[in-house]
Amino acid sequence: MPPADSDQVLVEANGVTRTLVLNRPKQLNALSSEMITCFLRCFTAYEEDDGVKLLIVKGKGRAFCAGGDVAAVVRSINNDSWKYGAHFFRNEFLLNYIIATYSKPQVSLLTGIVMGGGAGVSIHGRFRVVTDSTVFAMPETALGLFPDIGASYFLSRLPGFYGEYVGLTGVRLDAAEMLACGLATHFVSSDIREGRTQTVGECLRREYRMVCHVMRGDFSRDFFEGCRAILLDRDRNPKWMPPRLEEVHDEVVEKYFSKVDDPEWEDLDLPPRRSHGRRLVPKL
């Protein structure tokens, strides 16, 4: 496994899976020349490695990737070095091509901002997973440029004139719009993944609130009905209330995360631990 040259790209190995993490959260993971070089090396090496079957790309922080680091390109041009910009885009476009023609599946977890160069390292891949926090755009025209990174390929394949609309206006799309037009392939609610950004203590405190509401039967008695049907009467025919998932409303679910309305109830009190840094990192 080729290691990253710097901490701008983190490489995680889990069995046959390799995860590349864009790690410039303060810059919204804007693609630097260093990051592009690292991606090129990793994608090239993993394609030849029979021990690697799947690549995952994600960003650290509130953005997947806000685009290429064009500020660095402009600074170089102002210093009479236009060739730096040409070299930057040459490598970026080469990376886009390798991803678009890659022989192994790539999953891009598009949480938060996905713009410009961020689209280039994700949209060309096989699977693009969006969440309710995803914001997609091709904003190059606002910078006096044009939608690059192979956008003339994937935008031209969107339904009707939607690609022209996205490319010319720089409009921001949400997850539902990305799914509808084909820019995304799958949707996962970001709430489901909330525990990934929390400590084990925070997760246990939240779950303690939830289980206390369940024990009290505050909003539902499905737990008691499930135990009756499986463990007590064993008829394996629970009568859920409501009977269908689509009848479960968000406002009821949210109540499970609230404090319990009982003067004697307290949140889960966990003692401080010296060895709190070790954590299990969930993998796809």
PDB file of N, CA and C in Angstrom, residues 128-186:
ATOM      1  N   ARG A 128     -21.828   6.930  -6.201  1.00  0.00           N
ATOM      2  CA  ARG A 128     -21.779   8.256  -5.576  1.00  0.00           C
ATOM      3  C   ARG A 128     -22.898   8.331  -4.549  1.00  0.00           C
ATOM      4  N   VAL A 129     -22.505   8.292  -3.273  1.00  0.00           N
ATOM      5  CA  VAL A 129     -23.470   8.244  -2.175  1.00  0.00           C
ATOM      6  C   VAL A 129     -23.646   9.644  -1.602  1.00  0.00           C
ATOM      7  N   VAL A 130     -24.877  10.152  -1.634  1.00  0.00           N
ATOM      8  CA  VAL A 130     -25.167  11.485  -1.111  1.00  0.00           C
ATOM      9  C   VAL A 130     -25.943  11.373   0.193  1.00  0.00           C
ATOM     10  N   THR A 131     -25.952  12.470   0.955  1.00  0.00           N
ATOM     11  CA  THR A 131     -26.705  12.543   2.201  1.00  0.00           C
ATOM     12  C   THR A 131     -27.552  13.805   2.173  1.00  0.00           C
ATOM     13  N   ASP A 132     -28.328  14.016   3.246  1.00  0.00           N
ATOM     14  CA  ASP A 132     -29.167  15.216   3.284  1.00  0.00           C
ATOM     15  C   ASP A 132     -28.350  16.488   3.476  1.00  0.00           C
ATOM     16  N   SER A 133     -27.038  16.373   3.669  1.00  0.00           N
ATOM     17  CA  SER A 133     -26.193  17.566   3.796  1.00  0.00           C
ATOM     18  C   SER A 133     -25.438  17.886   2.508  1.00  0.00           C
ATOM     19  N   THR A 134     -25.603  17.063   1.474  1.00  0.00           N
ATOM     20  CA  THR A 134     -24.836  17.238   0.241  1.00  0.00           C
ATOM     21  C   THR A 134     -25.273  18.484  -0.522  1.00  0.00           C
ATOM     22  N   VAL A 135     -24.292  19.261  -0.965  1.00  0.00           N
ATOM     23  CA  VAL A 135     -24.533  20.419  -1.834  1.00  0.00           C
ATOM     24  C   VAL A 135     -23.564  20.314  -3.011  1.00  0.00           C
ATOM     25  N   PHE A 136     -24.121  20.190  -4.213  1.00  0.00           N
ATOM     26  CA  PHE A 136     -23.304  20.006  -5.419  1.00  0.00           C
ATOM     27  C   PHE A 136     -23.418  21.232  -6.314  1.00  0.00           C
ATOM     28  N   ALA A 137     -22.298  21.610  -6.927  1.00  0.00           N
ATOM     29  CA  ALA A 137     -22.333  22.693  -7.915  1.00  0.00           C
ATOM     30  C   ALA A 137     -21.090  22.635  -8.785  1.00  0.00           C
ATOM     31  N   MET A 138     -21.224  23.198  -9.982  1.00  0.00           N
ATOM     32  CA  MET A 138     -20.091  23.433 -10.872  1.00  0.00           C
ATOM     33  C   MET A 138     -19.988  24.951 -11.030  1.00  0.00           C
ATOM     34  N   PRO A 139     -19.267  25.627 -10.131  1.00  0.00           N
ATOM     35  CA  PRO A 139     -19.316  27.093 -10.058  1.00  0.00           C
ATOM     36  C   PRO A 139     -18.270  27.804 -10.912  1.00  0.00           C
ATOM     37  N   GLU A 140     -17.657  27.108 -11.858  1.00  0.00           N
ATOM     38  CA  GLU A 140     -16.518  27.683 -12.573  1.00  0.00           C
ATOM     39  C   GLU A 140     -16.863  28.958 -13.337  1.00  0.00           C
ATOM     40  N   THR A 141     -18.092  29.048 -13.870  1.00  0.00           N
ATOM     41  CA  THR A 141     -18.430  30.235 -14.662  1.00  0.00           C
ATOM     42  C   THR A 141     -18.389  31.499 -13.815  1.00  0.00           C
ATOM     43  N   ALA A 142     -18.660  31.383 -12.525  1.00  0.00           N
ATOM     44  CA  ALA A 142     -18.589  32.547 -11.633  1.00  0.00           C
ATOM     45  C   ALA A 142     -17.152  33.015 -11.452  1.00  0.00           C
ATOM     46  N   LEU A 143     -16.191  32.139 -11.763  1.00  0.00           N
ATOM     47  CA  LEU A 143     -14.774  32.486 -11.652  1.00  0.00           C
ATOM     48  C   LEU A 143     -14.186  32.898 -12.998  1.00  0.00           C
ATOM     49  N   GLY A 144     -15.047  32.962 -14.026  1.00  0.00           N
ATOM     50  CA  GLY A 144     -14.549  33.302 -15.348  1.00  0.00           C
ATOM     51  C   GLY A 144     -13.915  32.134 -16.067  1.00  0.00           C
ATOM     52  N   LEU A 145     -14.180  30.934 -15.595  1.00  0.00           N
ATOM     53  CA  LEU A 145     -13.654  29.721 -16.221  1.00  0.00           C
ATOM     54  C   LEU A 145     -14.812  28.984 -16.894  1.00  0.00           C
ATOM     55  N   PHE A 146     -14.686  27.726 -17.119  1.00  0.00           N
ATOM     56  CA  PHE A 146     -15.741  26.888 -17.685  1.00  0.00           C
ATOM     57  C   PHE A 146     -15.796  25.606 -16.872  1.00  0.00           C
ATOM     58  N   PRO A 147     -16.902  24.872 -16.893  1.00  0.00           N
ATOM     59  CA  PRO A 147     -16.983  23.600 -16.163  1.00  0.00           C
ATOM     60  C   PRO A 147     -15.985  22.597 -16.739  1.00  0.00           C
ATOM     61  N   ASP A 148     -14.933  22.330 -15.960  1.00  0.00           N
ATOM     62  CA  ASP A 148     -13.864  21.471 -16.466  1.00  0.00           C
ATOM     63  C   ASP A 148     -13.945  20.090 -15.812  1.00  0.00           C
ATOM     64  N   ILE A 149     -12.848  19.468 -15.499  1.00  0.00           N
ATOM     65  CA  ILE A 149     -12.721  18.133 -14.889  1.00  0.00           C
ATOM     66  C   ILE A 149     -13.593  17.076 -15.580  1.00  0.00           C
ATOM     67  N   GLY A 150     -13.771  17.227 -16.912  1.00  0.00           N
ATOM     68  CA  GLY A 150     -14.587  16.265 -17.653  1.00  0.00           C
ATOM     69  C   GLY A 150     -16.072  16.517 -17.541  1.00  0.00           C
ATOM     70  N   ALA A 151     -16.458  17.720 -17.118  1.00  0.00           N
ATOM     71  CA  ALA A 151     -17.881  18.031 -16.961  1.00  0.00           C
ATOM     72  C   ALA A 151     -18.620  18.005 -18.288  1.00  0.00           C
ATOM     73  N   SER A 152     -17.915  18.323 -19.379  1.00  0.00           N
ATOM     74  CA  SER A 152     -18.581  18.263 -20.683  1.00  0.00           C
ATOM     75  C   SER A 152     -18.991  16.838 -21.021  1.00  0.00           C
ATOM     76  N   TYR A 153     -18.383  15.865 -20.363  1.00  0.00           N
ATOM     77  CA  TYR A 153     -18.769  14.461 -20.545  1.00  0.00           C
ATOM     78  C   TYR A 153     -19.999  14.124 -19.714  1.00  0.00           C
ATOM     79  N   PHE A 154     -19.943  14.352 -18.375  1.00  0.00           N
ATOM     80  CA  PHE A 154     -21.064  13.871 -17.554  1.00  0.00           C
ATOM     81  C   PHE A 154     -22.256  14.836 -17.544  1.00  0.00           C
ATOM     82  N   LEU A 155     -22.024  16.146 -17.727  1.00  0.00           N
ATOM     83  CA  LEU A 155     -23.165  17.059 -17.780  1.00  0.00           C
ATOM     84  C   LEU A 155     -23.965  16.868 -19.062  1.00  0.00           C
ATOM     85  N   SER A 156     -23.278  16.563 -20.165  1.00  0.00           N
ATOM     86  CA  SER A 156     -23.973  16.382 -21.446  1.00  0.00           C
ATOM     87  C   SER A 156     -24.844  15.136 -21.456  1.00  0.00           C
ATOM     88  N   ARG A 157     -24.659  14.261 -20.490  1.00  0.00           N
ATOM     89  CA  ARG A 157     -25.440  13.024 -20.418  1.00  0.00           C
ATOM     90  C   ARG A 157     -26.603  13.110 -19.438  1.00  0.00           C
ATOM     91  N   LEU A 158     -26.804  14.267 -18.837  1.00  0.00           N
ATOM     92  CA  LEU A 158     -27.955  14.442 -17.955  1.00  0.00           C
ATOM     93  C   LEU A 158     -29.218  14.626 -18.789  1.00  0.00           C
ATOM     94  N   PRO A 159     -30.392  14.366 -18.221  1.00  0.00           N
ATOM     95  CA  PRO A 159     -31.643  14.447 -18.989  1.00  0.00           C
ATOM     96  C   PRO A 159     -31.891  15.845 -19.562  1.00  0.00           C
ATOM     97  N   GLY A 160     -32.413  15.882 -20.774  1.00  0.00           N
ATOM     98  CA  GLY A 160     -32.808  17.144 -21.389  1.00  0.00           C
ATOM     99  C   GLY A 160     -31.670  18.144 -21.456  1.00  0.00           C
ATOM    100  N   PHE A 161     -31.968  19.382 -21.018  1.00  0.00           N
ATOM    101  CA  PHE A 161     -30.962  20.443 -21.002  1.00  0.00           C
ATOM    102  C   PHE A 161     -30.486  20.732 -19.583  1.00  0.00           C
ATOM    103  N   TYR A 162     -30.654  19.742 -18.715  1.00  0.00           N
ATOM    104  CA  TYR A 162     -30.298  19.955 -17.308  1.00  0.00           C
ATOM    105  C   TYR A 162     -28.798  20.189 -17.145  1.00  0.00           C
ATOM    106  N   GLY A 163     -27.996  19.508 -17.943  1.00  0.00           N
ATOM    107  CA  GLY A 163     -26.552  19.682 -17.863  1.00  0.00           C
ATOM    108  C   GLY A 163     -26.125  21.089 -18.229  1.00  0.00           C
ATOM    109  N   GLU A 164     -26.731  21.638 -19.291  1.00  0.00           N
ATOM    110  CA  GLU A 164     -26.424  23.016 -19.674  1.00  0.00           C
ATOM    111  C   GLU A 164     -26.807  23.984 -18.551  1.00  0.00           C
ATOM    112  N   TYR A 165     -27.938  23.731 -17.948  1.00  0.00           N
ATOM    113  CA  TYR A 165     -28.416  24.575 -16.844  1.00  0.00           C
ATOM    114  C   TYR A 165     -27.435  24.551 -15.673  1.00  0.00           C
ATOM    115  N   VAL A 166     -26.994  23.357 -15.296  1.00  0.00           N
ATOM    116  CA  VAL A 166     -26.061  23.216 -14.170  1.00  0.00           C
ATOM    117  C   VAL A 166     -24.724  23.871 -14.496  1.00  0.00           C
ATOM    118  N   GLY A 167     -24.243  23.653 -15.721  1.00  0.00           N
ATOM    119  CA  GLY A 167     -22.931  24.169 -16.092  1.00  0.00           C
ATOM    120  C   GLY A 167     -22.887  25.671 -16.275  1.00  0.00           C
ATOM    121  N   LEU A 168     -23.954  26.246 -16.838  1.00  0.00           N
ATOM    122  CA  LEU A 168     -23.954  27.678 -17.137  1.00  0.00           C
ATOM    123  C   LEU A 168     -24.301  28.544 -15.935  1.00  0.00           C
ATOM    124  N   THR A 169     -25.141  28.043 -15.068  1.00  0.00           N
ATOM    125  CA  THR A 169     -25.617  28.864 -13.947  1.00  0.00           C
ATOM    126  C   THR A 169     -24.862  28.624 -12.648  1.00  0.00           C
ATOM    127  N   GLY A 170     -24.205  27.473 -12.512  1.00  0.00           N
ATOM    128  CA  GLY A 170     -23.557  27.151 -11.244  1.00  0.00           C
ATOM    129  C   GLY A 170     -24.547  26.866 -10.136  1.00  0.00           C
ATOM    130  N   VAL A 171     -25.775  26.512 -10.506  1.00  0.00           N
ATOM    131  CA  VAL A 171     -26.831  26.260  -9.519  1.00  0.00           C
ATOM    132  C   VAL A 171     -26.404  25.168  -8.543  1.00  0.00           C
ATOM    133  N   ARG A 172     -26.864  25.296  -7.306  1.00  0.00           N
ATOM    134  CA  ARG A 172     -26.547  24.300  -6.286  1.00  0.00           C
ATOM    135  C   ARG A 172     -27.650  23.243  -6.233  1.00  0.00           C
ATOM    136  N   LEU A 173     -27.241  21.991  -6.255  1.00  0.00           N
ATOM    137  CA  LEU A 173     -28.181  20.874  -6.228  1.00  0.00           C
ATOM    138  C   LEU A 173     -28.107  20.175  -4.881  1.00  0.00           C
ATOM    139  N   ASP A 174     -29.267  19.709  -4.410  1.00  0.00           N
ATOM    140  CA  ASP A 174     -29.276  18.918  -3.184  1.00  0.00           C
ATOM    141  C   ASP A 174     -29.263  17.428  -3.536  1.00  0.00           C
ATOM    142  N   ALA A 175     -29.334  16.594  -2.514  1.00  0.00           N
ATOM    143  CA  ALA A 175     -29.233  15.150  -2.726  1.00  0.00           C
ATOM    144  C   ALA A 175     -30.343  14.623  -3.623  1.00  0.00           C
ATOM    145  N   ALA A 176     -31.574  15.077  -3.389  1.00  0.00           N
ATOM    146  CA  ALA A 176     -32.705  14.590  -4.178  1.00  0.00           C
ATOM    147  C   ALA A 176     -32.538  14.938  -5.651  1.00  0.00           C
ATOM    148  N   GLU A 177     -32.063  16.143  -5.931  1.00  0.00           N
ATOM    149  CA  GLU A 177     -31.868  16.566  -7.317  1.00  0.00           C
ATOM    150  C   GLU A 177     -30.728  15.786  -7.971  1.00  0.00           C
ATOM    151  N   MET A 178     -29.687  15.500  -7.205  1.00  0.00           N
ATOM    152  CA  MET A 178     -28.583  14.703  -7.752  1.00  0.00           C
ATOM    153  C   MET A 178     -29.035  13.291  -8.096  1.00  0.00           C
ATOM    154  N   LEU A 179     -29.862  12.711  -7.235  1.00  0.00           N
ATOM    155  CA  LEU A 179     -30.390  11.375  -7.515  1.00  0.00           C
ATOM    156  C   LEU A 179     -31.302  11.393  -8.734  1.00  0.00           C
ATOM    157  N   ALA A 180     -32.148  12.407  -8.824  1.00  0.00           N
ATOM    158  CA  ALA A 180     -33.131  12.472  -9.905  1.00  0.00           C
ATOM    159  C   ALA A 180     -32.463  12.588 -11.274  1.00  0.00           C
ATOM    160  N   CYS A 181     -31.361  13.338 -11.343  1.00  0.00           N
ATOM    161  CA  CYS A 181     -30.723  13.539 -12.648  1.00  0.00           C
ATOM    162  C   CYS A 181     -29.619  12.524 -12.930  1.00  0.00           C
ATOM    163  N   GLY A 182     -29.243  11.728 -11.941  1.00  0.00           N
ATOM    164  CA  GLY A 182     -28.262  10.676 -12.159  1.00  0.00           C
ATOM    165  C   GLY A 182     -26.850  10.995 -11.708  1.00  0.00           C
ATOM    166  N   LEU A 183     -26.623  12.188 -11.149  1.00  0.00           N
ATOM    167  CA  LEU A 183     -25.287  12.508 -10.647  1.00  0.00           C
ATOM    168  C   LEU A 183     -24.929  11.663  -9.431  1.00  0.00           C
ATOM    169  N   ALA A 184     -25.933  11.261  -8.661  1.00  0.00           N
ATOM    170  CA  ALA A 184     -25.728  10.383  -7.506  1.00  0.00           C
ATOM    171  C   ALA A 184     -26.384   9.038  -7.777  1.00  0.00           C
ATOM    172  N   THR A 185     -25.863   7.999  -7.132  1.00  0.00           N
ATOM    173  CA  THR A 185     -26.423   6.659  -7.304  1.00  0.00           C
ATOM    174  C   THR A 185     -27.165   6.162  -6.068  1.00  0.00           C
ATOM    175  N   HIS A 186     -26.802   6.656  -4.881  1.00  0.00           N
ATOM    176  CA  HIS A 186     -27.408   6.183  -3.641  1.00  0.00           C
ATOM    177  C   HIS A 186     -27.553   7.335  -2.649  1.00  0.00           C
TER     178      HIS A 186
END
